[in-house]
Amino acid sequence: MTDMSRLPTPEQASEAASGSVLSLRGISKHFPIRAGALQRVVGHVRAVDGVSFDIRPGETLGLVGESGCGKTTLGRLASGLLSPTSGGSYFNLDTAALSKLNAAYALPEDARAAALAPLEAAHGIATMPKAAQSRFRRNCQMVFQDSFSSLNPRHLVIDIVGRPLRVHKEASGEALTERVVELLEQVGLGRQHLYRYPHQFSGGQRQRISIARALALDPELIILDEPTSALDVSVQAQILNLLNDLQAERNLAYLFVTHDLSVVEHMADRIVTMYLGRVVEAGPTRTLFDAAAHPYTRALIAAKPDLAVDDPQVAKFAALDGSIPDPARPPRGCHFHTRCPVATPNCGWELDDIVRLLERSEDLFESLSDVSRHSDFAGELAFEDEGSAERLAQALRSDATPASMRSAMESLTVDGRTLRVRFQEVGEVQLSDRGPDHIAACVIKDA
């Protein structure tokens, strides 16, 4: 469970003087896993798990992480396209309302509902009155990653860009046509493109059409989901410069979702780093690039092609070992410890970490017959073959196993075909202050 008292930090709360366009508090989205003929729910994929942040008027918040970390799902939650499993999203909070929201989430859970009730009614995206929801819809627009699939191939550009204006009864007839032309000109297109279909444009031009559609209703917030990832580098630069110019002209707020740190360094005022559905670090862009506090953020930065990795302190983060764990059963403690180059015994090693190591040894994994868990940190592994348990025990005691994992083992015994193990028990690693407007979830202060 995310410690809600850590989000936002006191430094972030002090920024409430400008209010927020959008505030997320403890928002989660768990997708059910179904199995069997009756499709019973046997588990949940925790795509987003207790995320909180604010987007202030006129700023760009960069949301970064590997594919599969939950960025796109979070963008859809923020835009209201998905309903959250838990948590809340709040629109257009002024100074007083944002302060009340922060105070409410600092309360114990059983006392929070009463304090949140008036805020939910006035600002909660899922609970506000219908008229207020309509205002949110027009003030929060989205630009999707795939510009081709997000544009109706059977519609002309005038219909695609003009549809928001017709739906909200902003313009019709000749006035609508002129308004669409004006929007197209703002994104570098023109009247000659009105009566063409999406397939007649390049990828960069289609993305410009998507941006024109998003601008049609003069929104306060635009959510950009990997808007340049499918484009050539030269076209990427054009789109990014266009977005910067539009933001300066219209005082737009952006939630910029991307895995490209080079792009987010150019675009974002603040960065939120996600891993396995959770925020692991957040802070001003320059702070994270100069003094990232979480090993995962350092790994993302070290993976930039234009970053020199001759320095051993940088090189150790350049290539992460292993793949992202199963989001249906994320690691205990720090979710990142299974791949972290500076993990410690206090990071949350558990029984499933042994299973993950077994998957790399084909013969031992095929011999594994059963896993019995006494808790997340203790249990038994039974094998079909004689000697497999002893071989695994030897491997766990050797240098083939990370030193921090070996140190976290409180006991390791073999009884015939059964291996019994117990790890040091730890709690979930919470976000903590690392500087002005800077938080990170890591058990060590200097990673």
CSV table of C-alpha atoms in Angstrom, one decimal:
chain,number,residue,atom,x,y,z
A,1,MET,CA,0.0,0.0,0.0
A,2,THR,CA,1.4,3.4,-1.0
A,3,ASP,CA,2.0,5.7,1.9
A,4,MET,CA,-0.3,8.6,1.0
A,5,SER,CA,1.2,11.0,3.4
A,6,ARG,CA,4.4,11.0,1.3
A,7,LEU,CA,2.5,12.3,-1.8
A,8,PRO,CA,2.7,15.2,-2.4
A,9,THR,CA,5.8,16.2,-0.4
A,10,PRO,CA,5.7,19.4,1.7
A,11,GLU,CA,7.7,21.1,-1.0
A,12,GLN,CA,5.1,20.1,-3.6
A,13,ALA,CA,2.3,21.3,-1.3
A,14,SER,CA,3.9,24.7,-1.1
A,15,GLU,CA,3.5,24.9,-4.9
A,16,ALA,CA,-0.3,24.9,-4.3
A,17,ALA,CA,-0.2,28.7,-4.8
A,18,SER,CA,-0.8,28.1,-8.5
A,19,GLY,CA,-3.3,25.2,-7.9
A,20,SER,CA,-3.3,22.3,-10.3
A,21,VAL,CA,-5.0,21.4,-13.6
A,22,LEU,CA,-5.1,17.7,-12.7
A,23,SER,CA,-4.3,15.9,-9.4
A,24,LEU,CA,-4.0,12.2,-9.0
A,25,ARG,CA,-4.1,10.6,-5.5
A,26,GLY,CA,-3.4,6.9,-4.9
A,27,ILE,CA,-4.8,6.0,-8.3
A,28,SER,CA,-4.7,2.3,-9.2
A,29,LYS,CA,-5.9,0.1,-12.1
A,30,HIS,CA,-5.9,-3.7,-11.6
A,31,PHE,CA,-7.0,-5.8,-14.6
A,32,PRO,CA,-8.5,-9.3,-13.7
A,33,ILE,CA,-6.8,-12.5,-14.8
A,34,ARG,CA,-9.4,-15.1,-15.7
A,35,ALA,CA,-8.9,-18.8,-16.1
A,36,GLY,CA,-10.9,-22.0,-16.6
A,37,ALA,CA,-14.2,-22.8,-18.4
A,38,LEU,CA,-16.1,-20.5,-16.1
A,39,GLN,CA,-13.5,-17.7,-16.5
A,40,ARG,CA,-13.1,-17.2,-12.7
A,41,VAL,CA,-10.8,-14.4,-11.5
A,42,VAL,CA,-7.5,-16.0,-10.4
A,43,GLY,CA,-5.5,-12.9,-9.9
A,44,HIS,CA,-5.0,-9.3,-11.0
A,45,VAL,CA,-2.4,-7.5,-13.2
A,46,ARG,CA,-1.4,-4.3,-11.3
A,47,ALA,CA,-0.9,-2.0,-14.2
A,48,VAL,CA,-1.0,1.1,-12.1
A,49,ASP,CA,-0.6,0.8,-8.3
A,50,GLY,CA,-1.1,3.8,-6.1
A,51,VAL,CA,0.2,6.7,-8.2
A,52,SER,CA,-0.1,10.4,-7.1
A,53,PHE,CA,1.1,13.6,-8.7
A,54,ASP,CA,-0.1,17.1,-9.7
A,55,ILE,CA,0.1,18.9,-13.1
A,56,ARG,CA,0.3,22.6,-12.7
A,57,PRO,CA,-1.0,25.2,-15.2
A,58,GLY,CA,1.3,25.8,-18.1
A,59,GLU,CA,3.9,23.1,-17.1
A,60,THR,CA,5.0,19.9,-18.8
A,61,LEU,CA,5.1,16.8,-16.6
A,62,GLY,CA,7.2,14.0,-18.1
A,63,LEU,CA,6.1,10.4,-17.4
A,64,VAL,CA,8.9,8.0,-18.1
A,65,GLY,CA,9.7,4.3,-17.8
A,66,GLU,CA,10.2,1.1,-19.9
A,67,SER,CA,7.4,-0.5,-22.0
A,68,GLY,CA,5.0,-2.3,-19.7
A,69,CYS,CA,5.5,-0.1,-16.7
A,70,GLY,CA,2.0,1.4,-16.8
A,71,LYS,CA,2.5,4.8,-18.5
A,72,THR,CA,-0.2,4.5,-21.1
A,73,THR,CA,-2.7,3.1,-18.7
A,74,LEU,CA,-2.0,6.0,-16.3
A,75,GLY,CA,-2.5,8.4,-19.2
A,76,ARG,CA,-5.9,6.9,-20.0
A,77,LEU,CA,-6.8,7.0,-16.3
A,78,ALA,CA,-5.8,10.7,-16.1
A,79,SER,CA,-7.9,11.5,-19.2
A,80,GLY,CA,-10.9,9.6,-17.9
A,81,LEU,CA,-10.9,7.0,-20.6
A,82,LEU,CA,-10.4,4.3,-18.0
A,83,SER,CA,-12.1,4.1,-14.6
A,84,PRO,CA,-9.7,3.5,-11.7
A,85,THR,CA,-9.9,0.5,-9.4
A,86,SER,CA,-9.1,2.8,-6.5
A,87,GLY,CA,-7.9,6.3,-5.8
A,88,GLY,CA,-9.1,9.6,-7.1
A,89,SER,CA,-8.4,12.0,-10.0
A,90,TYR,CA,-9.3,15.7,-9.5
A,91,PHE,CA,-9.6,18.5,-12.1
A,92,ASN,CA,-9.1,22.2,-11.8
A,93,LEU,CA,-8.1,22.7,-8.2
A,94,ASP,CA,-7.4,26.2,-7.0
A,95,THR,CA,-5.1,27.0,-4.1
A,96,ALA,CA,-7.6,26.3,-1.3
A,97,ALA,CA,-9.0,23.1,-2.9
A,98,LEU,CA,-5.5,21.7,-3.5
A,99,SER,CA,-4.5,22.4,0.1
A,100,LYS,CA,-7.7,20.6,1.3
A,101,LEU,CA,-7.0,17.7,-0.9
A,102,ASN,CA,-3.4,17.3,0.5
A,103,ALA,CA,-4.8,17.6,4.0
A,104,ALA,CA,-7.5,15.0,3.4
A,105,TYR,CA,-5.0,12.4,2.1
A,106,ALA,CA,-2.8,13.0,5.1
A,107,LEU,CA,-5.6,11.7,7.3
A,108,PRO,CA,-6.0,8.0,8.3
A,109,GLU,CA,-8.0,6.1,5.7
A,110,ASP,CA,-11.1,5.7,7.9
A,111,ALA,CA,-11.4,9.5,8.3
A,112,ARG,CA,-10.5,10.4,4.8
A,113,ALA,CA,-13.9,9.8,3.1
A,114,ALA,CA,-15.7,12.6,5.0
A,115,ALA,CA,-13.0,15.2,4.3
A,116,LEU,CA,-12.9,14.2,0.6
A,117,ALA,CA,-16.7,14.3,0.0
A,118,PRO,CA,-17.0,18.0,-0.9
A,119,LEU,CA,-13.9,17.8,-3.1
A,120,GLU,CA,-15.2,14.7,-4.9
A,121,ALA,CA,-18.5,16.4,-5.6
A,122,ALA,CA,-16.8,19.6,-7.0
A,123,HIS,CA,-13.6,18.3,-8.6
A,124,GLY,CA,-13.7,14.5,-8.8
A,125,ILE,CA,-13.6,13.4,-12.4
A,126,ALA,CA,-15.8,10.4,-11.8
A,127,THR,CA,-18.2,12.0,-9.3
A,128,MET,CA,-18.6,15.7,-10.4
A,129,PRO,CA,-21.9,16.9,-11.9
A,130,LYS,CA,-22.6,16.2,-15.5
A,131,ALA,CA,-22.1,19.9,-16.5
A,132,ALA,CA,-18.7,19.8,-14.8
A,133,GLN,CA,-17.8,16.6,-16.5
A,134,SER,CA,-18.6,18.1,-19.9
A,135,ARG,CA,-16.2,21.0,-19.0
A,136,PHE,CA,-13.5,18.5,-18.1
A,137,ARG,CA,-14.0,16.6,-21.3
A,138,ARG,CA,-13.4,19.7,-23.4
A,139,ASN,CA,-10.4,20.9,-21.3
A,140,CYS,CA,-8.6,17.5,-21.3
A,141,GLN,CA,-7.6,16.2,-24.7
A,142,MET,CA,-5.3,13.4,-25.7
A,143,VAL,CA,-2.8,12.7,-28.5
A,144,PHE,CA,-2.2,9.0,-29.1
A,145,GLN,CA,1.0,7.2,-30.0
A,146,ASP,CA,-0.3,5.7,-33.2
A,147,SER,CA,-1.5,8.6,-35.3
A,148,PHE,CA,-2.9,6.3,-38.0
A,149,SER,CA,-5.2,4.2,-35.8
A,150,SER,CA,-6.4,7.3,-33.8
A,151,LEU,CA,-7.7,8.9,-37.0
A,152,ASN,CA,-10.8,7.5,-38.7
A,153,PRO,CA,-9.6,6.3,-42.1
A,154,ARG,CA,-13.1,7.0,-43.6
A,155,HIS,CA,-13.2,10.6,-42.5
A,156,LEU,CA,-11.8,13.7,-44.2
A,157,VAL,CA,-9.5,16.0,-42.2
A,158,ILE,CA,-12.3,18.7,-42.0
A,159,ASP,CA,-14.5,16.1,-40.3
A,160,ILE,CA,-11.7,14.8,-37.9
A,161,VAL,CA,-10.6,18.2,-36.7
A,162,GLY,CA,-14.1,19.7,-36.8
A,163,ARG,CA,-15.8,17.0,-34.8
A,164,PRO,CA,-15.1,18.4,-31.3
A,165,LEU,CA,-16.4,21.7,-32.5
A,166,ARG,CA,-19.7,20.2,-33.7
A,167,VAL,CA,-20.1,17.9,-30.6
A,168,HIS,CA,-19.8,20.9,-28.3
A,169,LYS,CA,-21.8,23.2,-30.6
A,170,GLU,CA,-18.9,25.6,-31.0
A,171,ALA,CA,-19.2,26.2,-34.7
A,172,SER,CA,-21.1,25.0,-37.9
A,173,GLY,CA,-21.2,25.7,-41.6
A,174,GLU,CA,-18.7,28.2,-42.9
A,175,ALA,CA,-17.6,29.2,-39.5
A,176,LEU,CA,-16.6,25.6,-38.7
A,177,THR,CA,-14.6,25.4,-41.9
A,178,GLU,CA,-12.6,28.6,-41.2
A,179,ARG,CA,-12.0,27.4,-37.6
A,180,VAL,CA,-10.6,24.1,-38.9
A,181,VAL,CA,-8.4,26.0,-41.4
A,182,GLU,CA,-7.1,28.2,-38.5
A,183,LEU,CA,-6.2,25.1,-36.4
A,184,LEU,CA,-4.5,23.4,-39.3
A,185,GLU,CA,-2.4,26.5,-40.0
A,186,GLN,CA,-1.3,26.5,-36.3
A,187,VAL,CA,0.2,23.1,-36.8
A,188,GLY,CA,1.9,23.7,-40.1
A,189,LEU,CA,-0.9,22.5,-42.5
A,190,GLY,CA,-3.4,24.5,-44.5
A,191,ARG,CA,-6.7,24.8,-46.4
A,192,GLN,CA,-5.4,22.4,-49.1
A,193,HIS,CA,-5.5,19.5,-46.6
A,194,LEU,CA,-9.1,19.9,-45.7
A,195,TYR,CA,-10.5,17.3,-48.0
A,196,ARG,CA,-7.9,14.5,-47.7
A,197,TYR,CA,-8.0,11.2,-45.9
A,198,PRO,CA,-5.5,10.2,-43.2
A,199,HIS,CA,-3.7,7.6,-45.5
A,200,GLN,CA,-2.8,10.5,-47.8
A,201,PHE,CA,-0.5,12.0,-45.2
A,202,SER,CA,2.9,11.1,-43.7
A,203,GLY,CA,3.3,10.0,-40.1
A,204,GLY,CA,4.4,13.5,-39.0
A,205,GLN,CA,1.5,15.1,-40.8
A,206,ARG,CA,-1.0,12.7,-39.3
A,207,GLN,CA,0.4,13.6,-35.8
A,208,ARG,CA,-0.1,17.3,-36.6
A,209,ILE,CA,-3.7,16.5,-37.5
A,210,SER,CA,-4.1,14.8,-34.1
A,211,ILE,CA,-2.7,17.8,-32.4
A,212,ALA,CA,-5.0,20.2,-34.3
A,213,ARG,CA,-8.0,18.1,-33.2
A,214,ALA,CA,-6.7,18.2,-29.6
A,215,LEU,CA,-6.5,22.0,-29.8
A,216,ALA,CA,-9.9,22.6,-31.2
A,217,LEU,CA,-11.7,23.3,-27.9
A,218,ASP,CA,-8.8,25.4,-26.4
A,219,PRO,CA,-8.1,22.8,-23.6
A,220,GLU,CA,-6.1,23.5,-20.5
A,221,LEU,CA,-4.4,20.0,-20.5
A,222,ILE,CA,-3.2,17.7,-23.3
A,223,ILE,CA,-2.1,14.2,-22.6
A,224,LEU,CA,0.6,13.1,-25.1
A,225,ASP,CA,1.1,9.4,-25.3
A,226,GLU,CA,4.5,8.8,-27.0
A,227,PRO,CA,3.6,11.3,-29.7
A,228,THR,CA,6.9,11.1,-31.5
A,229,SER,CA,8.0,7.5,-31.0
A,230,ALA,CA,6.9,6.3,-34.5
A,231,LEU,CA,8.5,9.3,-36.3
A,232,ASP,CA,11.9,10.0,-37.8
A,233,VAL,CA,14.3,12.0,-35.8
A,234,SER,CA,14.0,15.1,-38.0
A,235,VAL,CA,10.1,15.0,-37.8
A,236,GLN,CA,10.3,14.4,-34.0
A,237,ALA,CA,12.1,17.7,-33.6
A,238,GLN,CA,9.5,19.5,-35.7
A,239,ILE,CA,6.6,18.1,-33.6
A,240,LEU,CA,8.4,18.8,-30.3
A,241,ASN,CA,9.2,22.4,-31.3
A,242,LEU,CA,5.5,22.8,-32.4
A,243,LEU,CA,4.3,21.6,-29.0
A,244,ASN,CA,6.7,24.0,-27.2
A,245,ASP,CA,5.4,26.9,-29.4
A,246,LEU,CA,1.8,26.0,-28.8
A,247,GLN,CA,2.3,25.7,-25.0
A,248,ALA,CA,3.9,29.2,-24.9
A,249,GLU,CA,1.1,30.7,-26.9
A,250,ARG,CA,-1.8,29.0,-25.1
A,251,ASN,CA,-0.4,28.3,-21.6
A,252,LEU,CA,-1.1,24.6,-22.0
A,253,ALA,CA,-0.3,21.9,-19.5
A,254,TYR,CA,1.1,18.7,-20.9
A,255,LEU,CA,1.4,15.2,-19.5
A,256,PHE,CA,4.1,13.9,-21.7
A,257,VAL,CA,4.3,10.1,-21.7
A,258,THR,CA,7.5,8.7,-23.2
A,259,HIS,CA,10.3,6.2,-22.7
A,260,ASP,CA,12.8,8.5,-24.5
A,261,LEU,CA,14.9,10.4,-21.9
A,262,SER,CA,16.3,12.6,-24.6
A,263,VAL,CA,12.9,13.9,-25.5
A,264,VAL,CA,11.7,14.4,-21.9
A,265,GLU,CA,14.9,16.3,-21.1
A,266,HIS,CA,14.0,18.7,-23.9
A,267,MET,CA,10.3,19.0,-23.0
A,268,ALA,CA,9.5,18.5,-19.3
A,269,ASP,CA,9.7,20.8,-16.3
A,270,ARG,CA,9.3,17.9,-13.9
A,271,ILE,CA,9.7,14.1,-14.4
A,272,VAL,CA,7.9,11.2,-12.8
A,273,THR,CA,9.6,7.8,-13.2
A,274,MET,CA,7.4,4.7,-13.1
A,275,TYR,CA,8.4,1.1,-12.6
A,276,LEU,CA,5.9,-1.8,-12.5
A,277,GLY,CA,3.0,0.5,-12.0
A,278,ARG,CA,4.5,2.6,-9.2
A,279,VAL,CA,6.3,5.9,-9.0
A,280,VAL,CA,9.9,5.3,-8.0
A,281,GLU,CA,11.1,8.9,-8.3
A,282,ALA,CA,9.8,12.4,-9.1
A,283,GLY,CA,11.4,15.8,-9.2
A,284,PRO,CA,12.5,18.7,-11.4
A,285,THR,CA,14.0,17.6,-14.7
A,286,ARG,CA,17.4,19.1,-14.1
A,287,THR,CA,17.6,17.6,-10.6
A,288,LEU,CA,16.8,14.1,-11.9
A,289,PHE,CA,19.4,14.4,-14.7
A,290,ASP,CA,22.1,15.8,-12.5
A,291,ALA,CA,21.4,13.8,-9.3
A,292,ALA,CA,18.9,11.0,-9.7
A,293,ALA,CA,18.3,9.2,-6.4
A,294,HIS,CA,16.8,6.0,-7.7
A,295,PRO,CA,18.9,3.3,-9.5
A,296,TYR,CA,16.2,2.8,-12.1
A,297,THR,CA,16.2,6.5,-13.1
A,298,ARG,CA,19.9,6.3,-13.4
A,299,ALA,CA,19.6,3.2,-15.6
A,300,LEU,CA,17.2,5.0,-17.9
A,301,ILE,CA,19.5,8.0,-18.2
A,302,ALA,CA,22.6,5.7,-18.7
A,303,ALA,CA,20.7,4.0,-21.6
A,304,LYS,CA,20.7,7.3,-23.6
A,305,PRO,CA,22.9,6.8,-26.7
A,306,ASP,CA,24.5,10.2,-26.3
A,307,LEU,CA,25.6,9.6,-22.7
A,308,ALA,CA,29.2,8.5,-22.2
A,309,VAL,CA,29.5,5.4,-20.0
A,310,ASP,CA,33.3,5.3,-19.5
A,311,ASP,CA,32.8,6.3,-15.9
A,312,PRO,CA,32.4,3.0,-13.9
A,313,GLN,CA,29.8,4.7,-11.6
A,314,VAL,CA,27.7,5.3,-14.7
A,315,ALA,CA,28.5,2.1,-16.6
A,316,LYS,CA,27.1,-0.2,-13.9
A,317,PHE,CA,23.6,1.2,-14.6
A,318,ALA,CA,23.9,1.1,-18.4
A,319,ALA,CA,22.6,-2.5,-18.9
A,320,LEU,CA,20.0,-3.9,-16.6
A,321,ASP,CA,20.0,-7.6,-16.0
A,322,GLY,CA,16.8,-9.6,-16.7
A,323,SER,CA,13.3,-8.5,-17.7
A,324,ILE,CA,10.5,-6.7,-15.9
A,325,PRO,CA,8.9,-9.1,-13.4
A,326,ASP,CA,5.3,-10.3,-13.7
A,327,PRO,CA,3.0,-7.3,-12.8
A,328,ALA,CA,0.5,-9.9,-11.5
A,329,ARG,CA,2.9,-10.7,-8.7
A,330,PRO,CA,5.4,-7.9,-8.3
A,331,PRO,CA,8.5,-8.3,-6.1
A,332,ARG,CA,8.1,-7.5,-2.4
A,333,GLY,CA,9.9,-4.5,-0.9
A,334,CYS,CA,11.4,-2.5,-3.7
A,335,HIS,CA,10.0,-3.7,-7.0
A,336,PHE,CA,13.3,-3.0,-8.8
A,337,HIS,CA,15.5,-5.1,-6.6
A,338,THR,CA,15.5,-8.1,-8.9
A,339,ARG,CA,17.4,-6.0,-11.5
A,340,CYS,CA,19.2,-3.4,-9.4
A,341,PRO,CA,23.0,-3.3,-9.6
A,342,VAL,CA,23.2,-1.8,-6.1
A,343,ALA,CA,20.6,-3.9,-4.3
A,344,THR,CA,21.0,-4.5,-0.5
A,345,PRO,CA,19.7,-7.2,1.8
A,346,ASN,CA,17.0,-4.7,2.9
A,347,CYS,CA,15.4,-4.4,-0.6
A,348,GLY,CA,12.9,-7.2,-0.1
A,349,TRP,CA,14.3,-10.6,-1.3
A,350,GLU,CA,11.7,-13.3,-1.3
A,351,LEU,CA,10.9,-16.9,-2.3
A,352,ASP,CA,9.8,-15.8,-5.8
A,353,ASP,CA,13.3,-14.5,-6.5
A,354,ILE,CA,14.6,-18.1,-6.2
A,355,VAL,CA,12.0,-19.2,-8.7
A,356,ARG,CA,13.1,-16.4,-11.1
A,357,LEU,CA,16.7,-17.7,-10.8
A,358,LEU,CA,15.5,-21.2,-11.4
A,359,GLU,CA,14.0,-20.2,-14.7
A,360,ARG,CA,17.5,-19.5,-16.0
A,361,SER,CA,18.6,-23.1,-15.2
A,362,GLU,CA,16.5,-25.3,-17.5
A,363,ASP,CA,17.2,-28.7,-15.9
A,364,LEU,CA,16.6,-27.5,-12.3
A,365,PHE,CA,13.4,-25.7,-13.3
A,366,GLU,CA,12.0,-28.7,-15.1
A,367,SER,CA,12.7,-30.8,-11.9
A,368,LEU,CA,10.7,-28.3,-9.7
A,369,SER,CA,7.5,-30.0,-8.7
A,370,ASP,CA,5.9,-27.7,-6.1
A,371,VAL,CA,6.4,-24.3,-4.4
A,372,SER,CA,4.8,-24.0,-0.9
A,373,ARG,CA,4.7,-20.5,0.6
A,374,HIS,CA,4.6,-20.0,4.3
A,375,SER,CA,4.7,-16.2,3.6
A,376,ASP,CA,6.2,-14.0,1.0
A,377,PHE,CA,9.6,-14.4,2.6
A,378,ALA,CA,9.6,-18.1,3.6
A,379,GLY,CA,8.6,-21.4,2.1
A,380,GLU,CA,9.7,-24.7,0.5
A,381,LEU,CA,10.6,-25.8,-3.0
A,382,ALA,CA,10.1,-29.5,-3.8
A,383,PHE,CA,11.9,-31.3,-6.7
A,384,GLU,CA,11.3,-34.6,-8.5
A,385,ASP,CA,14.9,-35.6,-8.8
A,386,GLU,CA,17.3,-36.6,-6.0
A,387,GLY,CA,20.0,-34.1,-5.6
A,388,SER,CA,18.2,-31.1,-7.3
A,389,ALA,CA,17.5,-29.4,-3.9
A,390,GLU,CA,21.1,-29.8,-2.9
A,391,ARG,CA,22.4,-28.4,-6.2
A,392,LEU,CA,20.1,-25.4,-5.8
A,393,ALA,CA,21.3,-24.8,-2.3
A,394,GLN,CA,24.9,-24.9,-3.5
A,395,ALA,CA,24.0,-22.4,-6.2
A,396,LEU,CA,22.3,-20.1,-3.7
A,397,ARG,CA,25.4,-20.1,-1.5
A,398,SER,CA,27.8,-19.4,-4.4
A,399,ASP,CA,28.8,-16.3,-6.3
A,400,ALA,CA,26.2,-17.1,-8.9
A,401,THR,CA,23.6,-15.6,-6.6
A,402,PRO,CA,23.7,-11.8,-5.9
A,403,ALA,CA,25.6,-11.1,-2.7
A,404,SER,CA,22.7,-9.0,-1.3
A,405,MET,CA,20.3,-11.9,-1.9
A,406,ARG,CA,22.7,-14.3,0.0
A,407,SER,CA,22.9,-11.9,2.9
A,408,ALA,CA,19.2,-11.6,3.1
A,409,MET,CA,18.8,-15.4,3.7
A,410,GLU,CA,18.1,-16.1,7.4
A,411,SER,CA,18.1,-19.8,6.8
A,412,LEU,CA,18.6,-22.3,4.0
A,413,THR,CA,18.3,-26.1,4.6
A,414,VAL,CA,17.8,-29.2,2.5
A,415,ASP,CA,15.7,-32.2,3.5
A,416,GLY,CA,15.9,-34.8,0.7
A,417,ARG,CA,14.1,-33.4,-2.3
A,418,THR,CA,12.9,-30.3,-0.4
A,419,LEU,CA,14.7,-27.0,0.0
A,420,ARG,CA,13.5,-24.7,2.8
A,421,VAL,CA,14.4,-21.1,2.9
A,422,ARG,CA,13.6,-18.0,4.9
A,423,PHE,CA,14.5,-14.4,3.9
A,424,GLN,CA,14.7,-11.3,6.1
A,425,GLU,CA,11.2,-9.7,6.1
A,426,VAL,CA,10.9,-6.1,5.0
A,427,GLY,CA,8.0,-3.7,4.2
A,428,GLU,CA,7.2,-1.9,1.0
A,429,VAL,CA,9.8,0.8,0.2
A,430,GLN,CA,8.1,4.2,0.4
A,431,LEU,CA,8.8,7.4,-1.3
A,432,SER,CA,10.9,9.8,0.8
A,433,ASP,CA,12.2,13.3,0.5
A,434,ARG,CA,15.5,13.7,-1.3
A,435,GLY,CA,15.5,17.5,-1.8
A,436,PRO,CA,13.3,20.4,-2.8
A,437,ASP,CA,10.3,18.9,-4.8
A,438,HIS,CA,12.3,15.7,-5.2
A,439,ILE,CA,11.2,12.2,-3.9
A,440,ALA,CA,12.4,8.7,-4.4
A,441,ALA,CA,11.7,5.2,-3.2
A,442,CYS,CA,15.0,3.6,-2.4
A,443,VAL,CA,16.4,2.1,0.8
A,444,ILE,CA,19.8,3.7,0.3
A,445,LYS,CA,20.3,7.5,0.4
A,446,ASP,CA,23.1,7.4,-2.2
A,447,ALA,CA,22.4,4.8,-4.8
